[in-house]
Short mmCIF file of C-alpha atoms and ligand atoms in Angstrom, two decimals:
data_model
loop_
_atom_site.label_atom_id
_atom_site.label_comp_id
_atom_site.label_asym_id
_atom_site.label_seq_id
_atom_site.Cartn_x
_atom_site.Cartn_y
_atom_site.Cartn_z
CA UNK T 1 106.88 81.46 88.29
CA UNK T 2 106.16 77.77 86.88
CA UNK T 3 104.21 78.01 83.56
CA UNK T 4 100.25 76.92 84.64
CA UNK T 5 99.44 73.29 83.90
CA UNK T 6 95.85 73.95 83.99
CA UNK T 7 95.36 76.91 80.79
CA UNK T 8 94.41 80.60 82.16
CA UNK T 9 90.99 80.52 80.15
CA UNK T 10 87.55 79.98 80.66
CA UNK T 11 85.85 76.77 78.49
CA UNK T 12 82.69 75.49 78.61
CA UNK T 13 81.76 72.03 77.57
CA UNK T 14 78.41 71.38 78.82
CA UNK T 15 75.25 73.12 79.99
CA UNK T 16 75.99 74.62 84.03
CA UNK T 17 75.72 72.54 86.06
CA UNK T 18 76.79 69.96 84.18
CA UNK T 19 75.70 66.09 84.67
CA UNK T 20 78.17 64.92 86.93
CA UNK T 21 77.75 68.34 89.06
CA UNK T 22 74.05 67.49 89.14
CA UNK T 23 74.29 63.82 90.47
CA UNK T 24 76.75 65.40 93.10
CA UNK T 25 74.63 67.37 94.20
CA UNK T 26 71.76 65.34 94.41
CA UNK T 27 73.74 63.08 96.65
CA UNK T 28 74.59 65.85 98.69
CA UNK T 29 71.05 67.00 99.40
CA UNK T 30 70.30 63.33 101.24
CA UNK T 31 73.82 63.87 102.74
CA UNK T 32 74.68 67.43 103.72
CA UNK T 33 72.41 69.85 106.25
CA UNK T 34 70.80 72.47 104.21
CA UNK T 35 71.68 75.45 106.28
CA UNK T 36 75.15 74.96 105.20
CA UNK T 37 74.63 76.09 101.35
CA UNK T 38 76.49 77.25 98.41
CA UNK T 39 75.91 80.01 95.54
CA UNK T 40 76.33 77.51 92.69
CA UNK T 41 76.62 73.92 92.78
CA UNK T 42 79.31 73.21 90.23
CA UNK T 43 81.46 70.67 92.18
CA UNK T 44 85.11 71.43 91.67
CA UNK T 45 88.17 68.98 90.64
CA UNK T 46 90.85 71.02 90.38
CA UNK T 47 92.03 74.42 90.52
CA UNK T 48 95.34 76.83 89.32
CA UNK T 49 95.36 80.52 89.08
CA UNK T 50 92.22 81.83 88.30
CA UNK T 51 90.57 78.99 86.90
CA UNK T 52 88.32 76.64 89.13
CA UNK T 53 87.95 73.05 86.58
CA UNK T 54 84.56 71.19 87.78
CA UNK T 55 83.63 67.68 87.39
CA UNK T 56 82.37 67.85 83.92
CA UNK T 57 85.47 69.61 82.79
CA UNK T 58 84.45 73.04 82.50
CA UNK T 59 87.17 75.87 83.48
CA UNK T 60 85.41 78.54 85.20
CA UNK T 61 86.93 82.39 85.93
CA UNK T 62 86.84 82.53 89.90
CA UNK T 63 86.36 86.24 90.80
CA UNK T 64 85.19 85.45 94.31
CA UNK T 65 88.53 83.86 95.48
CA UNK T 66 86.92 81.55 97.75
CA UNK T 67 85.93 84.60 99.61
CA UNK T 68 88.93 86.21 99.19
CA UNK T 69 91.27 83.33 100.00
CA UNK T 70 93.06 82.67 97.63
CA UNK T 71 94.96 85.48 96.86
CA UNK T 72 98.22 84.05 95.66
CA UNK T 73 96.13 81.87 93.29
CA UNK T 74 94.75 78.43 93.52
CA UNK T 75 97.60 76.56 94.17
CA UNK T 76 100.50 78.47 94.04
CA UNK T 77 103.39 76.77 93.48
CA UNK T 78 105.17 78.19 96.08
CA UNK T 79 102.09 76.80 98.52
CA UNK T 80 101.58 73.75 97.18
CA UNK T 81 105.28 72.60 97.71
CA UNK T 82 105.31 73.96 101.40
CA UNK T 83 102.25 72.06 102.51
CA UNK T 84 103.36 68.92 101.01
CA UNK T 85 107.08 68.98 102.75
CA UNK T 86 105.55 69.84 106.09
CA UNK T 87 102.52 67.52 105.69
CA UNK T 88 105.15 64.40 104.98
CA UNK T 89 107.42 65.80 108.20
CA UNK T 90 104.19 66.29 110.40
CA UNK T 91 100.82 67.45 110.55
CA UNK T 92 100.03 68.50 114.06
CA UNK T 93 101.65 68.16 117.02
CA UNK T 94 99.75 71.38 119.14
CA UNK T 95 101.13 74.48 119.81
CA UNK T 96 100.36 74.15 123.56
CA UNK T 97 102.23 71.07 124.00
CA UNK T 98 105.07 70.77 121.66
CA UNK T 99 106.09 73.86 119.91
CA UNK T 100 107.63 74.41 116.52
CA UNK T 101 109.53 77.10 114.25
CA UNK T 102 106.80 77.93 111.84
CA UNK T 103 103.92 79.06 114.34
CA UNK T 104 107.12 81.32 115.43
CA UNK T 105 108.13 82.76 112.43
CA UNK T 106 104.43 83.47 111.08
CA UNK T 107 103.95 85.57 114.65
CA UNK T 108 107.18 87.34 113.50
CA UNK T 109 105.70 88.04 109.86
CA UNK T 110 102.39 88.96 111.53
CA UNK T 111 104.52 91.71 113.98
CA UNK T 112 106.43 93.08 111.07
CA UNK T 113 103.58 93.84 108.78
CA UNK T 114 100.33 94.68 110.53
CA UNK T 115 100.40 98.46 111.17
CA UNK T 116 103.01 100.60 113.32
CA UNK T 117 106.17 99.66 114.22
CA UNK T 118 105.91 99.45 117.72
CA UNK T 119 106.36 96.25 119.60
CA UNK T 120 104.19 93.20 118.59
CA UNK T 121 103.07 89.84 119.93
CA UNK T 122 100.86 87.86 117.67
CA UNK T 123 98.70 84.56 118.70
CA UNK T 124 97.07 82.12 116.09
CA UNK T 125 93.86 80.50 115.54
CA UNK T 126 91.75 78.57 112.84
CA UNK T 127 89.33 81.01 111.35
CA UNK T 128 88.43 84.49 111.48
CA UNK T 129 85.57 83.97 113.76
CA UNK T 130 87.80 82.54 116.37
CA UNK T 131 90.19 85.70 116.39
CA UNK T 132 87.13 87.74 116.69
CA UNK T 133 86.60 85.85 119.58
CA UNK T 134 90.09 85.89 121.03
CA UNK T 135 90.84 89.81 120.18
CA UNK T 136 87.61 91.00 122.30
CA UNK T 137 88.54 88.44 125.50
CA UNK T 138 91.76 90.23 125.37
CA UNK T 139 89.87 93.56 125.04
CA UNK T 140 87.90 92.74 127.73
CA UNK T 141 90.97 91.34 129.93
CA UNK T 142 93.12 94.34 129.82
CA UNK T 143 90.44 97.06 130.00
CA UNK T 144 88.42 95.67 132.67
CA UNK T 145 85.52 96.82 130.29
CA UNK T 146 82.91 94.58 129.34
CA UNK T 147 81.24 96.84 126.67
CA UNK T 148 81.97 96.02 122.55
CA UNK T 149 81.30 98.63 120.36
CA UNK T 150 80.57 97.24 116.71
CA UNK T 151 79.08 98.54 113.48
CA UNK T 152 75.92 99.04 111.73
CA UNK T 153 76.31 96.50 108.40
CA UNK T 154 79.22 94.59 109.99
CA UNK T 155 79.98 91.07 109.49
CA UNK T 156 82.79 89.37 112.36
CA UNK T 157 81.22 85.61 111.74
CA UNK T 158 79.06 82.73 113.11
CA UNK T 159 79.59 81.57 116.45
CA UNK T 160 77.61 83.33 119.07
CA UNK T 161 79.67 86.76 119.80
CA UNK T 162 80.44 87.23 116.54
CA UNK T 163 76.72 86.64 115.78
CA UNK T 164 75.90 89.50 118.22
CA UNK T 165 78.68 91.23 116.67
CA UNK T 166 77.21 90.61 113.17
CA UNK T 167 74.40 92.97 111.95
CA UNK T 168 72.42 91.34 109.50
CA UNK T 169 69.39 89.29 110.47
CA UNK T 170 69.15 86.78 107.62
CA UNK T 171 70.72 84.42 107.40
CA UNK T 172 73.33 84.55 110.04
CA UNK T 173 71.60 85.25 113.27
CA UNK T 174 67.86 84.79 112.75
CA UNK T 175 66.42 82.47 115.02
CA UNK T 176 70.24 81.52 117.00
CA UNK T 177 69.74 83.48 119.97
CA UNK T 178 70.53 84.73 122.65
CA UNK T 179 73.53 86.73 121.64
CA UNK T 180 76.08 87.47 123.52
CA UNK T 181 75.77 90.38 125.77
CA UNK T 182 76.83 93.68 125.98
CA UNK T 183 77.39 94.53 122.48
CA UNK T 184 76.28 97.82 121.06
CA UNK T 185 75.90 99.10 117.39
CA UNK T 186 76.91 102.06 116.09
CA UNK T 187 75.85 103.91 112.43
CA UNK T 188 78.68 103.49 109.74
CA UNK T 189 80.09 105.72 107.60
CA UNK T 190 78.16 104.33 104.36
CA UNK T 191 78.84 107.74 101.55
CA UNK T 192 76.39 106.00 99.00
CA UNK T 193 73.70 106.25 101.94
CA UNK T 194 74.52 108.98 104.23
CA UNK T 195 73.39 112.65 103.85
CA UNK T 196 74.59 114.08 101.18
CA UNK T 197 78.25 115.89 101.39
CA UNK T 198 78.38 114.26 104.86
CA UNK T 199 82.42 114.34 105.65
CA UNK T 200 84.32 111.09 107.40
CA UNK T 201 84.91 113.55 110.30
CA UNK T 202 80.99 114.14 110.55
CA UNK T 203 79.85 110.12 110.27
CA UNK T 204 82.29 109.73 113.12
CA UNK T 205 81.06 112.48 115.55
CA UNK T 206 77.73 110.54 114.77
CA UNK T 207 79.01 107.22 115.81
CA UNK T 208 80.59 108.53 118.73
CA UNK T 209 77.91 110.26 120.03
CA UNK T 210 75.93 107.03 120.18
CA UNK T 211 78.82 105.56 121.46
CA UNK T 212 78.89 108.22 124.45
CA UNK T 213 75.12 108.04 124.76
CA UNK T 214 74.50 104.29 124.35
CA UNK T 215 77.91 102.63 126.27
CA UNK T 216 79.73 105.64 128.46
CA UNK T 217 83.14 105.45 128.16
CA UNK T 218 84.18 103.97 131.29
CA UNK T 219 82.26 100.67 129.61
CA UNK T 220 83.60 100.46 125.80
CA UNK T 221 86.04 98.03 126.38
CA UNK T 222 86.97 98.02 122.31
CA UNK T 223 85.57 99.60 119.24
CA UNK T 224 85.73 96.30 116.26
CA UNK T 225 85.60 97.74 113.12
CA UNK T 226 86.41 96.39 109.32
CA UNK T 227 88.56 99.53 107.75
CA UNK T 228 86.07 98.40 104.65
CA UNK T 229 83.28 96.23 105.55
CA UNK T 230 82.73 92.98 103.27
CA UNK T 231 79.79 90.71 103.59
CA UNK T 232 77.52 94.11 104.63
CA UNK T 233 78.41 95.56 101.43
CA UNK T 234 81.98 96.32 100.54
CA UNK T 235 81.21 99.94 102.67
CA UNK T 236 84.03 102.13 101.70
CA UNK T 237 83.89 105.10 104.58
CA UNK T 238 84.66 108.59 103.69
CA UNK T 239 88.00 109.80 104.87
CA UNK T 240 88.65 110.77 107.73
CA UNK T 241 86.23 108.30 109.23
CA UNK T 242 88.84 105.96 110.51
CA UNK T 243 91.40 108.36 111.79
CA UNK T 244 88.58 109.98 113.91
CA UNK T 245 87.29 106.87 115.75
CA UNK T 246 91.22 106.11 116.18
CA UNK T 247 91.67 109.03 117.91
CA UNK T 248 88.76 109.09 120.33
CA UNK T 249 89.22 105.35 121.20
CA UNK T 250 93.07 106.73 121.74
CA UNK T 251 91.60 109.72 124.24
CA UNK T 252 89.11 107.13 125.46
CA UNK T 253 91.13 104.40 127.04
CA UNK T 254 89.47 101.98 124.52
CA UNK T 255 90.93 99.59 122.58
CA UNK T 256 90.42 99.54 118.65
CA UNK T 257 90.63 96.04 117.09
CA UNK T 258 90.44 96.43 112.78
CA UNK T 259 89.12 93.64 111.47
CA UNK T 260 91.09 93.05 108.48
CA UNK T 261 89.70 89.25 108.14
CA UNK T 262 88.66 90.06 104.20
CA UNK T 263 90.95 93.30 103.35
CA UNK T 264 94.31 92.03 104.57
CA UNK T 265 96.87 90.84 102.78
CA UNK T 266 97.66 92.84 99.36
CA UNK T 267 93.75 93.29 98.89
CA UNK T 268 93.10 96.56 98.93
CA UNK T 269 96.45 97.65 97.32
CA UNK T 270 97.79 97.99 100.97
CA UNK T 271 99.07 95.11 102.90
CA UNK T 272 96.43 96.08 105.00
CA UNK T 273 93.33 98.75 104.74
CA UNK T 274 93.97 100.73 107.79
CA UNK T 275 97.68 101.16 105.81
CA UNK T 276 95.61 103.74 103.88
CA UNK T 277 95.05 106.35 106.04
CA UNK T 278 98.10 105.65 108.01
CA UNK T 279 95.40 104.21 111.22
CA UNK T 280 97.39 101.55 113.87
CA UNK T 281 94.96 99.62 115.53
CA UNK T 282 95.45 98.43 119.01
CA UNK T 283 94.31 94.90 117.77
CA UNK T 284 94.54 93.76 114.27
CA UNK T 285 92.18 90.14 113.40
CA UNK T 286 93.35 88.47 109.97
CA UNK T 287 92.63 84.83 108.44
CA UNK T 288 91.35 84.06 104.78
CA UNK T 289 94.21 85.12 102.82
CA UNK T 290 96.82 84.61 105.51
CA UNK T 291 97.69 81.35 104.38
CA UNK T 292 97.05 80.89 100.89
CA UNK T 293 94.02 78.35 101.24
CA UNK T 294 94.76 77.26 104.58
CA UNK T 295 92.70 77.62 107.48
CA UNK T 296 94.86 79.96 109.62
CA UNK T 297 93.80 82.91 111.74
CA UNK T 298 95.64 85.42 113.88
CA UNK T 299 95.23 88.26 116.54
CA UNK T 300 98.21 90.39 116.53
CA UNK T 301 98.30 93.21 119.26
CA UNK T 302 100.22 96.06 121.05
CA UNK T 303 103.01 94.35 123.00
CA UNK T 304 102.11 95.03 126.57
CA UNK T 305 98.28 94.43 125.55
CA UNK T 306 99.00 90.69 124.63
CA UNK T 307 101.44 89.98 127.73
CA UNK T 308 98.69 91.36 129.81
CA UNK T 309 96.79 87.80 129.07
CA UNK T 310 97.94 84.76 131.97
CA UNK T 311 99.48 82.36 130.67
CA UNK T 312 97.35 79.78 129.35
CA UNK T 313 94.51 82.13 128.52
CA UNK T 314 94.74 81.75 124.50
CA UNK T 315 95.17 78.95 122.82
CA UNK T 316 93.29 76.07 121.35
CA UNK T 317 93.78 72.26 120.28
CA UNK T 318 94.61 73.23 116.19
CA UNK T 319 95.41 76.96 116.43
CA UNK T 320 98.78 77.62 114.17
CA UNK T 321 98.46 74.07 112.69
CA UNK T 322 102.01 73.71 110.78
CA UNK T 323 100.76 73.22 107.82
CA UNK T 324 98.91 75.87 107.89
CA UNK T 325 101.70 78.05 109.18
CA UNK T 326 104.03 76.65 106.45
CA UNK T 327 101.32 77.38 103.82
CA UNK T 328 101.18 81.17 105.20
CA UNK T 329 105.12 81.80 105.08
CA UNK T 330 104.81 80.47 101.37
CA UNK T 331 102.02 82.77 100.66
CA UNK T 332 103.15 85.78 102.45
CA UNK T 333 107.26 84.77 100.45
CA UNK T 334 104.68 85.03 97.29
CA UNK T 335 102.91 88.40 98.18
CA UNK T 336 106.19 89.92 98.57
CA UNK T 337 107.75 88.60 95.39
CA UNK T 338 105.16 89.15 92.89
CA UNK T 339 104.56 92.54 94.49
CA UNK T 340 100.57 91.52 94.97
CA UNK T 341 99.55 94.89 96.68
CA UNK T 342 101.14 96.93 93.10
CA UNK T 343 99.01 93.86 91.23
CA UNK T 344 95.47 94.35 93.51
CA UNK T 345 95.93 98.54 92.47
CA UNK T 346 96.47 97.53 89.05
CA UNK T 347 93.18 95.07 89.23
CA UNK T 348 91.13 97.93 91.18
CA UNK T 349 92.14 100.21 88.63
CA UNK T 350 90.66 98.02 85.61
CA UNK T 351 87.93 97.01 87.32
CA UNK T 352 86.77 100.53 88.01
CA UNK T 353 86.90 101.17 84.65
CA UNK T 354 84.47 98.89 83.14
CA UNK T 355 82.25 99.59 86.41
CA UNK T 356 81.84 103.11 85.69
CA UNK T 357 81.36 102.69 81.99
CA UNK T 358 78.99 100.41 82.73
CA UNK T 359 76.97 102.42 85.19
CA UNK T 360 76.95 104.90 82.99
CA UNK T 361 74.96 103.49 80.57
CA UNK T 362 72.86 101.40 83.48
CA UNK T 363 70.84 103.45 85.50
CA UNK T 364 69.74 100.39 87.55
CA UNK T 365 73.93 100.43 88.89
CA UNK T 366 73.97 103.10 91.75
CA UNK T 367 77.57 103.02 92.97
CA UNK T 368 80.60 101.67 91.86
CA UNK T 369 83.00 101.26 94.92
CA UNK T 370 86.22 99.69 96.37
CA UNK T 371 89.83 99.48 96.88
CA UNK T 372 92.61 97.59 95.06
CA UNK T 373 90.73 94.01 94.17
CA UNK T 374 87.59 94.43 96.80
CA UNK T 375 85.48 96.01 94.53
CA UNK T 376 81.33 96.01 93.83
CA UNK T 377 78.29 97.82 92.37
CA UNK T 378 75.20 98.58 94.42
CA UNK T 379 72.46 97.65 92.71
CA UNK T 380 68.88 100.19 93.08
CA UNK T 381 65.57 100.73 91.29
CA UNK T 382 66.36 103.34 88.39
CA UNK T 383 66.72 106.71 89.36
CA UNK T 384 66.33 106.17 92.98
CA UNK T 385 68.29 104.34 96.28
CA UNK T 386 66.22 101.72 96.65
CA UNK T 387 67.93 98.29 96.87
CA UNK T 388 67.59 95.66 94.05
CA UNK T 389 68.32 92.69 95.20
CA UNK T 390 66.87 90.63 92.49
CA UNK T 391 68.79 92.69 90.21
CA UNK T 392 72.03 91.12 91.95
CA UNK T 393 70.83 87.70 92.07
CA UNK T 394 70.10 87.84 88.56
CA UNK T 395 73.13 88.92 87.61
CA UNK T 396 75.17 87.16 89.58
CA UNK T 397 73.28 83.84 87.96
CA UNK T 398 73.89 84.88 84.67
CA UNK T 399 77.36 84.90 84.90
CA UNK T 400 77.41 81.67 86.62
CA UNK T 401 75.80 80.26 83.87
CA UNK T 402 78.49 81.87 81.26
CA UNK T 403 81.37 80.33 83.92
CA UNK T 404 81.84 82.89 86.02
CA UNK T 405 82.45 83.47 89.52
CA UNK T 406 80.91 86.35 91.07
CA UNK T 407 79.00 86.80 94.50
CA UNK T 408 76.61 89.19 95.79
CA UNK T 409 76.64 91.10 99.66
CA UNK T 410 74.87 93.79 101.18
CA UNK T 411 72.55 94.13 104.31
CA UNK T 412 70.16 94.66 101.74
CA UNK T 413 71.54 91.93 99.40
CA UNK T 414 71.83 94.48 96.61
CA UNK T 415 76.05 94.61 96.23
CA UNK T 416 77.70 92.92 93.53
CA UNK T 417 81.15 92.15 94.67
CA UNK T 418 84.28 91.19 92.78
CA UNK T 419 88.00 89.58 94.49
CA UNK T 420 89.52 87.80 91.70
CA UNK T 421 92.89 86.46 92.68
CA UNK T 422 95.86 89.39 92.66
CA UNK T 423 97.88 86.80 90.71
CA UNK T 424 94.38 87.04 87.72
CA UNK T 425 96.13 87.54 83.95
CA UNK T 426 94.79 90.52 82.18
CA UNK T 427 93.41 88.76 79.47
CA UNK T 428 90.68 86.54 82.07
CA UNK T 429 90.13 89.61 83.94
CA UNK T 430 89.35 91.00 80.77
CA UNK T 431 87.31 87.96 79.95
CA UNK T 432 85.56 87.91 83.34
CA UNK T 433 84.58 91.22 83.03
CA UNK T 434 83.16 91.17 79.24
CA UNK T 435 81.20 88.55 80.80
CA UNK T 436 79.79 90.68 84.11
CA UNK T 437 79.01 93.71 81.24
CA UNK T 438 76.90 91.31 79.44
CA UNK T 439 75.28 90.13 82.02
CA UNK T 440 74.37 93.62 83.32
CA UNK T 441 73.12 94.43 79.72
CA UNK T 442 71.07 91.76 79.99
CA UNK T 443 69.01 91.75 83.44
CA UNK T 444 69.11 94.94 83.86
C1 PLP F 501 85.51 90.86 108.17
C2 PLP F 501 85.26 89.44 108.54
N1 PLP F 501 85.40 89.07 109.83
C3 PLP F 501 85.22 87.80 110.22
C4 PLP F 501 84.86 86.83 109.32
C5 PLP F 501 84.65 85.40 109.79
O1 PLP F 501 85.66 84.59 109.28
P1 PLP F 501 85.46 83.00 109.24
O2 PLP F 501 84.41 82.72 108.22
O3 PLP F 501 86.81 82.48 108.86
O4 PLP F 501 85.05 82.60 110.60
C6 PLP F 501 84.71 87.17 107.96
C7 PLP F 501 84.30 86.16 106.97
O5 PLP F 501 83.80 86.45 105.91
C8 PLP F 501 84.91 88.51 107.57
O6 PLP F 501 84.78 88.90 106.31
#
């Protein structure tokens, strides 16, 4: 790997947000709609590794990843010189008029190393909201089912069936209806909040029966499901969970799309989270770390599922941009190279570390969950369950204002949530993390 040009550490030279950050952003509040809003408004210049570099020359420690983007690192090398060949050959061209090798070649990666090893056909799309989209009208075409079963605490996006497939009110739905119809919600497997003891096998006869009760088979077109849900919480179910709904959408005639939007890619310490329990979806929806930064998004599917769909049916004027497609080849060439599913254990396993010690001695930390480099503390009022989200938001803050990234989740806002890069150096992680322990010390 090329030595960094921007250093691995974190430095700050002025107060947070600095001045140039500040007249930024008080340009963009006469410029830029408020519903679209941001966690901290340090305005970034540059970026490498790790390290985000803002306008007043502060390096900060990113461990949000842009959401869990950027998983190879801001501008990996290796992504940096793809998009800049293909950008200077062309940018666009569309898929569904004059095709070309890349969008090929990514379907082929997508085949190979999504889960099971039979037959594959993969389509592509701009952002994980749009292969929501596209993986339940292909659902929907091949069952003949109209009914969508999703989950309590899920998150599939913004546009208005992944709204109604979304289960928190505020802020992504309230007030943007009517939903989409015929979508039903089922209760998760959520260990931190179930009944105590309760087994995977258990939460999933529960969801099932309300699957029965609410939809009746002969109308659950698919079951959506993240194998670890992000924005509602980083919701690790017990074992067994996933196998179980598997198998009954398997005995069912239902279709069962994993949304692996946030845990694909080397995240979880698989390439994918369903990899875990050895679960093959029928339908598999990843974006965000696909393509290293890009805005690339896929549906990849059983074979005879995807052929079922007449010509024409998918598509879409950017979907598989090149660059974009380039950009993922050079990412997923990276994942494989710097082993980034070994690195993402590694991460998990420091991370845990310092979480437990740290809840330990912090009664106000409830659970410390996650797999590989997805993982978070819920946050409650001493000795009880309640949620805390102030205690979040404070902390969060307070490592913002130390330069660091972290971001905060939950349906009940309470989650603390960390996804540094998998290509992070011990030493910032290490940094990072003395940072988040201070913090905790602090506000809670
Ligand atoms: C599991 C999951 N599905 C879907 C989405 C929507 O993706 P996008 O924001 O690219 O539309 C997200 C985004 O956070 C996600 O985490």
């Amino acid at each position: 790997m090329n030595a960094p040009r921007i250093s691995q550490t974190r430095r700050i030279v002025t107060d947070l947000p600095g001045p140039k950050s500040k007249a930024l952003d008080a340009r963009r509040t006469a410029a830029v709609a408020p519903g679209v809003s941001s966690v901290f408004p340090l305005y970034i210049d540059r970026a490498e590794g790790a390290i985000l570099v803002d306008v007043d020359g502060n390096s900060l420690i990113d461990l949000g990843s842009g959401i869990a983007v950027v998983s190879v690192g801001h501008a990996a090398p290796t992504v940096v010189d793809a998009v800049q060949e293909q950008i200077a050959r062309f940018a666009h061209t569309c898929f569904m008029v004059s095709p070309y090798e890349a969008y090929v070649t990514v379907c082929e990666e997508l085949n190979a190393r999504t889960p099971g090893d039979h037959e594959k056909r993969s389509a592509l799309f701009n952002s994980g909201a749009e292969a929501v989209e596209n993986a339940v009208k292909i659902a929907r075409h091949v069952t003949g089912r109209d009914g969508v079963i999703a989950f309590d605490h899920a998150y599939h996006g913004r546009t208005n069936l992944t709204m109604a497939l979304t289960a928190k009110n505020m802020p992504y739905r309230h007030r943007f209806g009517p939903f989409a119809p015929e979508v039903y919600r089922v209760a998760m497997s959520y260990p931190f909040r179930d009944p105590e003891g309760m087994t995977g096998a258990e939460a999933a006869a529960r969801s099932i029966e309300q699957m029965e009760r609410q939809v009746g088979v002969e109308n659950a077109g698919c079951v959506l499901i993240e194998p670890i849900q992000g924005e509602g919480g980083f919701i690790d179910p017990a074992p067994g969970f996933l196998p179980a709904i598997a198998e009954w959408c398997t005995a069912n005639g239902v279709l069962l799309i994993a949304d692996e939007i946030q845990t694909g890619f080397c995240r979880t310490g698989d390439w994918f989270a369903c990899d875990h329990e050895g679960v093959v979806p029928d339908l598999i929806t990843t974006a965000k770390a696909l393509a290293g930064g890009m805005p690339l998004a896929a549906v990849t599917g059983r074979a005879e599922l995807m052929d079922e769909v007449h010509v024409g049916g998918l598509g879409g004027t950017y979907g598989g941009n090149p660059v974009s497609c380039v950009a993922a080849l050079a990412a997923i060439g990276t994942m494989v190279d710097q082993d980034l599913a070994g690195a993402a254990t590694k991460i998990g396993a420091t991370i845990a570390e310092r979480l437990t010690a740290l809840r330990g001695s912090h009664r106000g930390i409830g659970d410390v969950r996650g797999r590989g480099a997805m993982m978070a503390m819920e946050l409650v009022r001493p000795g009880t369950k309640d949620p805390d989200p102030d205690a979040a938001k404070r902390i969060v803050a307070a490592c913002h204002r130390a330069g660091v990234i972290t971001l905060s989740c939950g349906s009940f806002g309470n989650v603390l949530r960390l996804l540094p890069p998998l290509v992070i150096e011990p030493q910032l992680l290490d940094d990072g993390l003395g940072i988040l322990a201070d913090a905790v010390t602090a506000e809670l």
